[in-house]
Amino acid sequence: MSDFTAETETVLAVSRSILAAAEAMEWERVEQLGKERMPLIDKLFVSADLEKGGAEFLAGVIEEVQAIDRQVVCLIEAERNRAADELRRFKLSRRCEQTYWAVESE
């Protein structure tokens, strides 16, 4: 296995780990793995032999990474929406409580 192939497998493995962490709602782990992955991706572009079919192979790897990242983004958006809904409910509950106590003290 060439170094380039091993590097692509590492990038894909880290990408899959990011998705697994997002599915488990381990957001700090998602961030950590994302930071670890960036230099690995940069290294792929340096290592790729673009003259010998490497560009096409690299494009396929990047497309796979992007597909995984789209799944991660969907999970992040769903969590963000859930958190926003929870915050709205909390604020509404707080306003109701304040109104109750205002009426009660009259």
PDB file of C-alpha atoms in Angstrom, residues 4 45 50 53-66:
ATOM      1  CA  PHE A   4      -0.837   8.128  -0.570  1.00  0.00           C
ATOM      2  CA  PHE A  45      -3.096  17.478  -1.876  1.00  0.00           C
ATOM      3  CA  LEU A  50      -1.687  14.649 -10.143  1.00  0.00           C
ATOM      4  CA  GLY A  53      -4.206   9.664 -12.286  1.00  0.00           C
ATOM      5  CA  GLY A  54      -3.924  10.977  -8.750  1.00  0.00           C
ATOM      6  CA  ALA A  55      -6.220  13.893  -9.464  1.00  0.00           C
ATOM      7  CA  GLU A  56      -9.143  11.628 -10.349  1.00  0.00           C
ATOM      8  CA  PHE A  57      -8.547   9.406  -7.333  1.00  0.00           C
ATOM      9  CA  LEU A  58      -8.188  12.445  -5.063  1.00  0.00           C
ATOM     10  CA  ALA A  59     -11.431  13.885  -6.447  1.00  0.00           C
ATOM     11  CA  GLY A  60     -13.221  10.642  -5.525  1.00  0.00           C
ATOM     12  CA  VAL A  61     -11.828  10.749  -1.990  1.00  0.00           C
ATOM     13  CA  ILE A  62     -12.851  14.389  -1.558  1.00  0.00           C
ATOM     14  CA  GLU A  63     -16.354  13.616  -2.855  1.00  0.00           C
ATOM     15  CA  GLU A  64     -16.678  10.854  -0.253  1.00  0.00           C
ATOM     16  CA  VAL A  65     -15.469  13.209   2.493  1.00  0.00           C
ATOM     17  CA  GLN A  66     -17.989  15.819   1.336  1.00  0.00           C
TER      18      GLN A  66
END
